CSV table of C-alpha atoms and ligand atoms in Angstrom, one decimal:
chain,number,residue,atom,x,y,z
A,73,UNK,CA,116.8,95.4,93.2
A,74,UNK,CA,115.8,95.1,96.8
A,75,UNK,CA,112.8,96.7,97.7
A,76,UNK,CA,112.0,99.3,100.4
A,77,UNK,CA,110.1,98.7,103.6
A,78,UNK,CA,107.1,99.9,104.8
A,79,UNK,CA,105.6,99.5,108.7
A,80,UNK,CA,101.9,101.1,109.1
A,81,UNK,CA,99.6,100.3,111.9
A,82,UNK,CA,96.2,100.7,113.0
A,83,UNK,CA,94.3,100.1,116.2
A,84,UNK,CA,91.4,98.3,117.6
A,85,UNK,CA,90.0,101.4,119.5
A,86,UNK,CA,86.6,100.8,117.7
A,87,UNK,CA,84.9,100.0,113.7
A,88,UNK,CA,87.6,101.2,111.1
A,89,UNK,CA,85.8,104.4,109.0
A,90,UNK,CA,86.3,106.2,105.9
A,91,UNK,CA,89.2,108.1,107.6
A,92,UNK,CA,91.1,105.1,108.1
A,93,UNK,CA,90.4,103.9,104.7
A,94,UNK,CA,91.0,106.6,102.7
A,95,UNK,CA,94.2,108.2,104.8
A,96,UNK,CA,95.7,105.0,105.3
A,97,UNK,CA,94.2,101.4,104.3
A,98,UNK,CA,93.7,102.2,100.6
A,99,UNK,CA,97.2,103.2,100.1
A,100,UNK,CA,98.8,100.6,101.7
A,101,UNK,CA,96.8,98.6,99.4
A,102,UNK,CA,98.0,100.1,96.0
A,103,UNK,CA,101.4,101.0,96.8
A,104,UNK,CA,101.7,97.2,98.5
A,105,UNK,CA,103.2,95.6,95.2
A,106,UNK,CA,106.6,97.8,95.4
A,107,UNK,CA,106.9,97.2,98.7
A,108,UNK,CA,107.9,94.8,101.4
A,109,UNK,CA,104.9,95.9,104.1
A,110,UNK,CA,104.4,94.9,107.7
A,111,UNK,CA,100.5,96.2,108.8
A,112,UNK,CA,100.2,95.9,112.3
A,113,UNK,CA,97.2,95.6,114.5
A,114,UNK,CA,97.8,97.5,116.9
A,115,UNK,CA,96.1,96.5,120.0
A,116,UNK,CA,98.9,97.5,122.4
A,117,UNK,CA,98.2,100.5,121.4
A,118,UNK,CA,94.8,100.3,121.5
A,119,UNK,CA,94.7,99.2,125.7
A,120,UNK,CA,96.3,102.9,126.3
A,121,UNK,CA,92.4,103.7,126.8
A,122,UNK,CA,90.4,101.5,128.8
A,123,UNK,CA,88.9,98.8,126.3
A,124,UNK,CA,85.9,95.7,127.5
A,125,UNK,CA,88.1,92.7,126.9
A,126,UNK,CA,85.3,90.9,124.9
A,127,UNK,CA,84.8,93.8,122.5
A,128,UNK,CA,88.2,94.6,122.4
A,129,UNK,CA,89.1,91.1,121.4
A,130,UNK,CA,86.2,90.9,118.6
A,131,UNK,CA,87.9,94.5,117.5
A,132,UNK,CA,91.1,92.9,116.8
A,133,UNK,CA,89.7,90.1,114.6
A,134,UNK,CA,87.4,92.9,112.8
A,135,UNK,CA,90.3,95.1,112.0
A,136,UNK,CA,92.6,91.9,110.5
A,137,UNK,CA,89.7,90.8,108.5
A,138,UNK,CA,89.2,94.2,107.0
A,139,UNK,CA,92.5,94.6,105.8
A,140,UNK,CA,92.2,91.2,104.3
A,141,UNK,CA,88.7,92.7,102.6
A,142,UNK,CA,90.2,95.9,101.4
A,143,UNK,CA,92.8,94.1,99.6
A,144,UNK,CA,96.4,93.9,101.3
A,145,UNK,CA,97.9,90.1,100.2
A,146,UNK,CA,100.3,87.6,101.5
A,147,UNK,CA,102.2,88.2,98.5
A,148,UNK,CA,103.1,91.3,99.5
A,149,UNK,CA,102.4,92.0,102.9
A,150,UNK,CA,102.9,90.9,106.5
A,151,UNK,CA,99.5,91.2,108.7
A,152,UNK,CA,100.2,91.0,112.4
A,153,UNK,CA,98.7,91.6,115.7
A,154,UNK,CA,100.9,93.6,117.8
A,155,UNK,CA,100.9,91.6,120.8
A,156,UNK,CA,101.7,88.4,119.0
A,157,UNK,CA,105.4,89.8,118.7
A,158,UNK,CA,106.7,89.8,121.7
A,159,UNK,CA,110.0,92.4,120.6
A,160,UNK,CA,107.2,95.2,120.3
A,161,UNK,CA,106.9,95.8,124.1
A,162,UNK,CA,110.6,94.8,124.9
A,163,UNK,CA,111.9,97.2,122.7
A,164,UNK,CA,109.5,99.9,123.8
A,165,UNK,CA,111.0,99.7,127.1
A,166,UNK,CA,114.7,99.8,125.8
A,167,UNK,CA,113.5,102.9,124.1
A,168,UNK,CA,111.8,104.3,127.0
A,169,UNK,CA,115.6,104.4,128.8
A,170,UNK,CA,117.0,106.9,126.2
A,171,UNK,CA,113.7,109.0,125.2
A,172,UNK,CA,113.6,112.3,126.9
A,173,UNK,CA,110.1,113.1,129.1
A,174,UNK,CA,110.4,116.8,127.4
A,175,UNK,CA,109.8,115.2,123.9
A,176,UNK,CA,106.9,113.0,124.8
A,177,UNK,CA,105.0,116.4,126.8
A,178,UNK,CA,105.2,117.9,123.1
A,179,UNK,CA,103.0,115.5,121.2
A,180,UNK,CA,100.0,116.9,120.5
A,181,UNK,CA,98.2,113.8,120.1
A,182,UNK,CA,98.4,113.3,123.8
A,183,UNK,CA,97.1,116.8,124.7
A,184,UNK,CA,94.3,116.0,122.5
A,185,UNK,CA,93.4,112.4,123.9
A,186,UNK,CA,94.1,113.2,127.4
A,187,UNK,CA,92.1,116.1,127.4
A,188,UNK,CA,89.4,113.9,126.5
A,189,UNK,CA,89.6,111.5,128.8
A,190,UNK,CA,90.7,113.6,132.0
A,191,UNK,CA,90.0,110.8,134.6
A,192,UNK,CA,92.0,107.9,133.6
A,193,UNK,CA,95.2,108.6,131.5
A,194,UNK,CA,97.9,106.1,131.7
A,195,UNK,CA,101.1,106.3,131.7
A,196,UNK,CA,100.8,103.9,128.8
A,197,UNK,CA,98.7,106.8,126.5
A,198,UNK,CA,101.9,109.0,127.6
A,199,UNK,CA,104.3,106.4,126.4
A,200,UNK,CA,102.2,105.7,123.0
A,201,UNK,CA,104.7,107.2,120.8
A,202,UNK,CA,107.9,105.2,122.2
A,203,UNK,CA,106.1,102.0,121.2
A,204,UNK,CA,105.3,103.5,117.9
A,205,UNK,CA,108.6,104.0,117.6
A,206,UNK,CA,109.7,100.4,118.7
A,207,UNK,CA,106.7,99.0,116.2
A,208,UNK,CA,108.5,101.4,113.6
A,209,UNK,CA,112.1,100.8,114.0
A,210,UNK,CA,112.3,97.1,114.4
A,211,UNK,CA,111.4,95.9,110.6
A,212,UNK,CA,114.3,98.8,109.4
A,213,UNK,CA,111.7,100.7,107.6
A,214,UNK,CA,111.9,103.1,105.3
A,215,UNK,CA,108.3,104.4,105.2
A,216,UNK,CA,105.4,105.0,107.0
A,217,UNK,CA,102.0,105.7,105.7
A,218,UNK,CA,99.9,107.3,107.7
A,219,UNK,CA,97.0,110.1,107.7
A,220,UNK,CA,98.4,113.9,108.8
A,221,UNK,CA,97.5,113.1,112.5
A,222,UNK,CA,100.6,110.9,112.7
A,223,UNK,CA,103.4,112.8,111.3
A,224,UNK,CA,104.1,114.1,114.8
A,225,UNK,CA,104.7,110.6,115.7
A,226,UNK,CA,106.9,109.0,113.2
A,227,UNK,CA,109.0,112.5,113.2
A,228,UNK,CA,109.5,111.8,117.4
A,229,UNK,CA,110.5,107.8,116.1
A,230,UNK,CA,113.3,109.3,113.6
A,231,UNK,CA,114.4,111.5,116.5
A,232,UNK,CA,114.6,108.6,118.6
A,233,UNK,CA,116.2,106.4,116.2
A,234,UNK,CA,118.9,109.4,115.8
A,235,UNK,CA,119.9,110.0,119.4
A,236,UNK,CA,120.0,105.8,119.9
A,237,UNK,CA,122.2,105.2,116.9
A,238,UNK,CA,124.3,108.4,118.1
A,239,UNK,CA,124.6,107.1,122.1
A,240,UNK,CA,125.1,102.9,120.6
A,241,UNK,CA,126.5,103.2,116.9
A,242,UNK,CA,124.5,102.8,113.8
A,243,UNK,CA,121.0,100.6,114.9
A,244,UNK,CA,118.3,102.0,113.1
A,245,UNK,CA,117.1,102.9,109.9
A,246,UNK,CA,115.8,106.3,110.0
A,247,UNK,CA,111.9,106.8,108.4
A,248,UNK,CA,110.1,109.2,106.4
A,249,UNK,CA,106.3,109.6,106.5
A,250,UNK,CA,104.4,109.2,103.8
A,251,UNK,CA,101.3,111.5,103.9
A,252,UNK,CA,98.8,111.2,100.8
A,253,UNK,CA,98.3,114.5,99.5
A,254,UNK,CA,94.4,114.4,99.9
A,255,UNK,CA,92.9,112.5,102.2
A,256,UNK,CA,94.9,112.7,105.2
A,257,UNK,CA,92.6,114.2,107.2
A,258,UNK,CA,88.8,113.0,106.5
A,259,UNK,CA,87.1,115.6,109.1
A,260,UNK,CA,83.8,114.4,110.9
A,261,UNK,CA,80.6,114.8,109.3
A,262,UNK,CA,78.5,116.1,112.4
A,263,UNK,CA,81.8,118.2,113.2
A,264,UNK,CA,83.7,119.3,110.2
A,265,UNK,CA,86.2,120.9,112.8
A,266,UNK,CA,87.8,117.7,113.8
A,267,UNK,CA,88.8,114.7,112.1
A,268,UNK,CA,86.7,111.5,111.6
A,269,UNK,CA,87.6,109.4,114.7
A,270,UNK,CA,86.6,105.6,115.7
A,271,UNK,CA,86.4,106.4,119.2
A,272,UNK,CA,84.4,109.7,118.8
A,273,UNK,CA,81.5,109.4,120.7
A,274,UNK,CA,78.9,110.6,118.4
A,275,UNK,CA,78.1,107.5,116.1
A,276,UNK,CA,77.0,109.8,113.3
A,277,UNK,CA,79.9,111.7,112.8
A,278,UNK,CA,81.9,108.5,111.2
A,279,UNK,CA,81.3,106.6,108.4
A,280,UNK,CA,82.1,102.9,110.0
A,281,UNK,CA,83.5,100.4,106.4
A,282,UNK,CA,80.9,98.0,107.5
A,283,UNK,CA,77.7,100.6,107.7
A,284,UNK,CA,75.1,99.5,105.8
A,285,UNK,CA,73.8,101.2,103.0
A,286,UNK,CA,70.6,103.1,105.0
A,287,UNK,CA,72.6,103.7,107.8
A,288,UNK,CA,75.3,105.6,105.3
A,289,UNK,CA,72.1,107.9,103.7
A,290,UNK,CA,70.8,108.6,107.1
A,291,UNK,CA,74.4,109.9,108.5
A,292,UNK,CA,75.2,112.1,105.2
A,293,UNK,CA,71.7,113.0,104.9
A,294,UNK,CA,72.5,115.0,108.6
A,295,UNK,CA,76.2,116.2,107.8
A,296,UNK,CA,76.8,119.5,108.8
A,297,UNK,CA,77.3,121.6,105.9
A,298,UNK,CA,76.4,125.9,105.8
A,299,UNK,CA,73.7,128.0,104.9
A,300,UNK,CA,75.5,129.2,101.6
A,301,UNK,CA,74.6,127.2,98.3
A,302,UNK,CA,77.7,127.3,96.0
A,303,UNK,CA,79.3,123.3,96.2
A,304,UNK,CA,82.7,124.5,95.9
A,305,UNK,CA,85.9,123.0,97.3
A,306,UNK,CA,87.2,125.7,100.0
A,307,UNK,CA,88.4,125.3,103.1
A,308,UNK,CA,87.4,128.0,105.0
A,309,UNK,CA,83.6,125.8,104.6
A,310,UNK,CA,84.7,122.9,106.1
A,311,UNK,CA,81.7,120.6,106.0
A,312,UNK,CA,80.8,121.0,101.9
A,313,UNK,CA,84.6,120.8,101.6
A,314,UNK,CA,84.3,117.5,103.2
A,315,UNK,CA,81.7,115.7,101.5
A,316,UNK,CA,83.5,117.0,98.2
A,317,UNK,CA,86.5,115.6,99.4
A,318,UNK,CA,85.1,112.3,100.4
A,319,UNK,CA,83.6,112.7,97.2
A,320,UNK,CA,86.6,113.2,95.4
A,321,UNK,CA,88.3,110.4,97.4
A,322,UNK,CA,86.1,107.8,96.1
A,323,UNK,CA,85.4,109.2,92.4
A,324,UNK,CA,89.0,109.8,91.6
A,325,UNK,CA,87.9,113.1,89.6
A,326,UNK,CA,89.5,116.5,89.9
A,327,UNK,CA,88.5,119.8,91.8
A,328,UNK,CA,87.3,121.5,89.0
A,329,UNK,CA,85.0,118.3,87.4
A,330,UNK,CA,83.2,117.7,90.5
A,331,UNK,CA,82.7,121.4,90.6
A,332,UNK,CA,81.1,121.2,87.6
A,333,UNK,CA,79.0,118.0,87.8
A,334,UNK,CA,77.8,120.0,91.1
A,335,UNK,CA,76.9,123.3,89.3
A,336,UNK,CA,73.7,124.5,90.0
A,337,UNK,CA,72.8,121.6,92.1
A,338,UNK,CA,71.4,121.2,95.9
A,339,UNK,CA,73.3,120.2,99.2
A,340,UNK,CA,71.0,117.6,99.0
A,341,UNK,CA,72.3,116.3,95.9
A,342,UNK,CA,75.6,116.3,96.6
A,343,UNK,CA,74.7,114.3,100.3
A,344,UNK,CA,72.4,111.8,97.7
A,345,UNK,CA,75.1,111.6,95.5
A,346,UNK,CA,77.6,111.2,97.8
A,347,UNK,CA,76.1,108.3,99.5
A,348,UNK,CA,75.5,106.4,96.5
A,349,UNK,CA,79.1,106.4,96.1
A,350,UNK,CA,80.1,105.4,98.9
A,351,UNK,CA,77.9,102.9,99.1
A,352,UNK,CA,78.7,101.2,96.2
A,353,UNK,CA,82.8,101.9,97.1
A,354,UNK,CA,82.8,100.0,100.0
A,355,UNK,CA,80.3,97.5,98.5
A,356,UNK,CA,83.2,94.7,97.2
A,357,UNK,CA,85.1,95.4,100.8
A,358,UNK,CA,82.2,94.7,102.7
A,359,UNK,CA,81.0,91.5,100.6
A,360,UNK,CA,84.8,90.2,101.0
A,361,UNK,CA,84.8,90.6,104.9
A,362,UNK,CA,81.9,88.7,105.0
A,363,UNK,CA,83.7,86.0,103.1
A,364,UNK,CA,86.5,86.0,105.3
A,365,UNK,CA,84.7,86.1,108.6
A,366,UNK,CA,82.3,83.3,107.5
A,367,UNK,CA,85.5,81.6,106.2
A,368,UNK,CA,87.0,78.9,109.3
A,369,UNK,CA,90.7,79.2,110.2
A,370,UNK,CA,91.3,81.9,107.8
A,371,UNK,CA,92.0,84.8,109.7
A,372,UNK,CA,93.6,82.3,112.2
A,373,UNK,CA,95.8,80.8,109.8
A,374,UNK,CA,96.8,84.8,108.3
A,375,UNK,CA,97.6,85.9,111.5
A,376,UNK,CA,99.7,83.2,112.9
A,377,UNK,CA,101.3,83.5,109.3
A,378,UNK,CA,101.8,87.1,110.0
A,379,UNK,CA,102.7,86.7,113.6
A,380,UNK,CA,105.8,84.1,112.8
A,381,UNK,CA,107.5,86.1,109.8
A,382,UNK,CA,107.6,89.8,111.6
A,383,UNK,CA,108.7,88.2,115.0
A,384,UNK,CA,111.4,86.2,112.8
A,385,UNK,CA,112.3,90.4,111.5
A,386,UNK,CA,111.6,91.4,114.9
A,387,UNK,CA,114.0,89.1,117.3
A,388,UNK,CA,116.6,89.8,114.9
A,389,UNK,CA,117.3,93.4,115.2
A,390,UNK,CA,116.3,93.0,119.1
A,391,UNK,CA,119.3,91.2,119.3
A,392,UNK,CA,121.4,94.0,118.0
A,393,UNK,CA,119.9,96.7,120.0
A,394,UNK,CA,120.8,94.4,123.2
A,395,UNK,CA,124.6,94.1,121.6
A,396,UNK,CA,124.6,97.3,121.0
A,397,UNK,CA,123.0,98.4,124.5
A,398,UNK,CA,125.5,96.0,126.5
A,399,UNK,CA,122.7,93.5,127.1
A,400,UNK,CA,124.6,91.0,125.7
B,711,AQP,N1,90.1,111.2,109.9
B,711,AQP,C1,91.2,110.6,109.4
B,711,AQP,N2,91.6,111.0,108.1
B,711,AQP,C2,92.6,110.4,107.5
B,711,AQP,N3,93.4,109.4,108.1
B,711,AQP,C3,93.1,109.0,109.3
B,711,AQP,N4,93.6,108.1,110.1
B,711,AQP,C4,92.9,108.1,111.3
B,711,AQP,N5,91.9,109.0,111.2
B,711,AQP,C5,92.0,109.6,110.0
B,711,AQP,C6,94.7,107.3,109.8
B,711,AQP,O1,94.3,105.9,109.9
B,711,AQP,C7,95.5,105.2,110.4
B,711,AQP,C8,95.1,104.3,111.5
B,711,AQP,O2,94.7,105.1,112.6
B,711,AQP,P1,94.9,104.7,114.1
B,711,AQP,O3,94.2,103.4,114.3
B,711,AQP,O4,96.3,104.8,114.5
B,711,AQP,O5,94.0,105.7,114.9
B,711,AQP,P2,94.1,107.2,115.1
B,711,AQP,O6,95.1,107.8,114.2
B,711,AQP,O7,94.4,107.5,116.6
B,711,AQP,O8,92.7,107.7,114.7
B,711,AQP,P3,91.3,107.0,114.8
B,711,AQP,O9,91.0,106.0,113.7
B,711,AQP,O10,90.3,108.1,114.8
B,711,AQP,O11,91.2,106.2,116.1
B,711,AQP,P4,91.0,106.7,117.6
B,711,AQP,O12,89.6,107.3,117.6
B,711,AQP,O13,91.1,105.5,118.4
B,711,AQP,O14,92.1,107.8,117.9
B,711,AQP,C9,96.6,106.1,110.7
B,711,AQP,O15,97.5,106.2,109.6
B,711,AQP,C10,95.9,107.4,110.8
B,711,AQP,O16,96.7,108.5,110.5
């Protein structure tokens, strides 16, 4: 039986955190075996907000090498850096030429990052979603596993995809999201009310995957939580519910379990606890990056790998969107 596609990608906007790991990464990794996957560095992506070219190139490397750590394989999987497949940006353009302005103005992403950085927007942070959907649509992919935050996204990409195969017959598969049912939004631990972010500017609202262990302590040891004392999973206390949910993340217990190991205990115990096991979580992923950086010609070698099988994918179906289009 053939098996189904999957296309996720991540950027090099800054260290990869607990967000990205538990909304995305980790899944990719177990679900990776059913799969054929393409994970994609995204660093096209990534240059939509102004980036130093030496950190933004060290980024790129850290991000591969961490996938490698957290266990996607060769077996399985595709790694790739955006850039190295040229069909990325030329079909983002081609894209760009049927995708109304109205649709792009709705994506709330945009609003968010924009309104952040009010000085220098690019047309390119506007456009962010077309080239998700050209990253997307050129590996015929059937899934996309992403944290909440992109859902928007891959919804505007199926759009797309519709109104091309509707104005140039049948191109493009049409994907769904695939959104895990916890852990699709990690919130920040300074500020419970948004999600954990690489680029957020306060350091100690993130968890980064390479942290080291005091570094971990000190940050949970200052999470935001409330001045009630029950350690109860609820929503409406958004920085308890967050550690508990980390908690839960790593742990793999249920609601009611944790609620019951945490009877009658402290926030500080839960923060204690909490670190501990995250700590020792991302202990084996941290060791195996170490590896792999230290390792010559590894990452090299996986990438280049990467780069010449997806742009193989890639330049195929490019050439059928330019036969469809009337390039050719
Ligand atoms: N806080 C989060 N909780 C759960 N999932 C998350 N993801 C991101 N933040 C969280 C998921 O991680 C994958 C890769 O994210 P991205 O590189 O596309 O970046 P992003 O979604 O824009 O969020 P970041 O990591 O916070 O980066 P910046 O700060 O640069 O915007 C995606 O599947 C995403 O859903």
């Amino acid at each position: 039986m053939n098996k189904k596609t999957v296309f996720s990608g991540i950027q090099a906007s800054g260290s990869l955190h607990v967000g990205n790991f538990l909304g995305a990464i980790r899944n990719w990794v177990t679900m990776q075996s059913k799969f054929n996957n393409y994970f994609c560095v995204v660093d096209l992506h990534t240059i939509t907000i102004p980036q130093d070219p030496a950190t933004l190139r060290a980024k790129i490397r850290e991000v591969a090498g961490l996938l490698f750590a957290a266990g996607i394989v060769e077996d399985n999987s595709v790694v790739f850096v955006q850039s190295h497949v040229k069909a990325h940006s030329e079909l983002a353009w081609l894209l760009n030429c049927i995708t109304p302005m109205g649709w792009l103005q709705r994506m709330t992403q945009f609003k968010e990052k924009s309104g952040k950085q009010r000085e220098e927007v690019s047309v390119g942070l506007f456009d962010y979603p077309v080239l998700q959907a050209a990253d997307i649509l050129l590996y015929d992919t059937d899934m996309v596993p992403v944290g909440e935050d992109q859902k928007q996204h891959v919804e505007l990409c199926r759009d797309i995809a519709q109104r091309f195969n509707y104005q140039y017959g049948e191109t493009f598969m049409l994907p769904e999201p695939h959104i895990p049912p916890v852990g699709g939004r990690v919130m920040g631990l300074s500020n419970p009310e948004n999600k954990m972010s690489k680029s957020e500017q306060k350091q100690e609202d993130s968890i980064f995957l390479l942290d080291n262990p005091d570094l971990i302590r000190k940050k949970l040891k200052k999470a935001t939580t409330d001045s009630l004392r029950e350690i109860r999973f609820d929503e409406n206390r958004p920085g308890v519910n967050n550690l508990l949910t980390i908690y839960q993340l790593f742990t793999d217990q249920n609601q009611e379990e944790i609620e019951n190991h945490f009877e009658g205990k402290s926030y500080k115990d839960l923060k204690e606890q909490l670190a501990e096991t995250v700590i020792e979580s991302l202990r084996p992923l941290q060791e195996r990056y170490y590896e792999i950086a230290g390792e010559k010609g590894y990452l090299d070698d996986m990438l280049n790998r990467g780069a010449e099988l997806a742009g193989t994918k890639a330049e195929s179906k490019l050439r059928e969107v330019w036969e469809n289009i009337g390039l050719r």
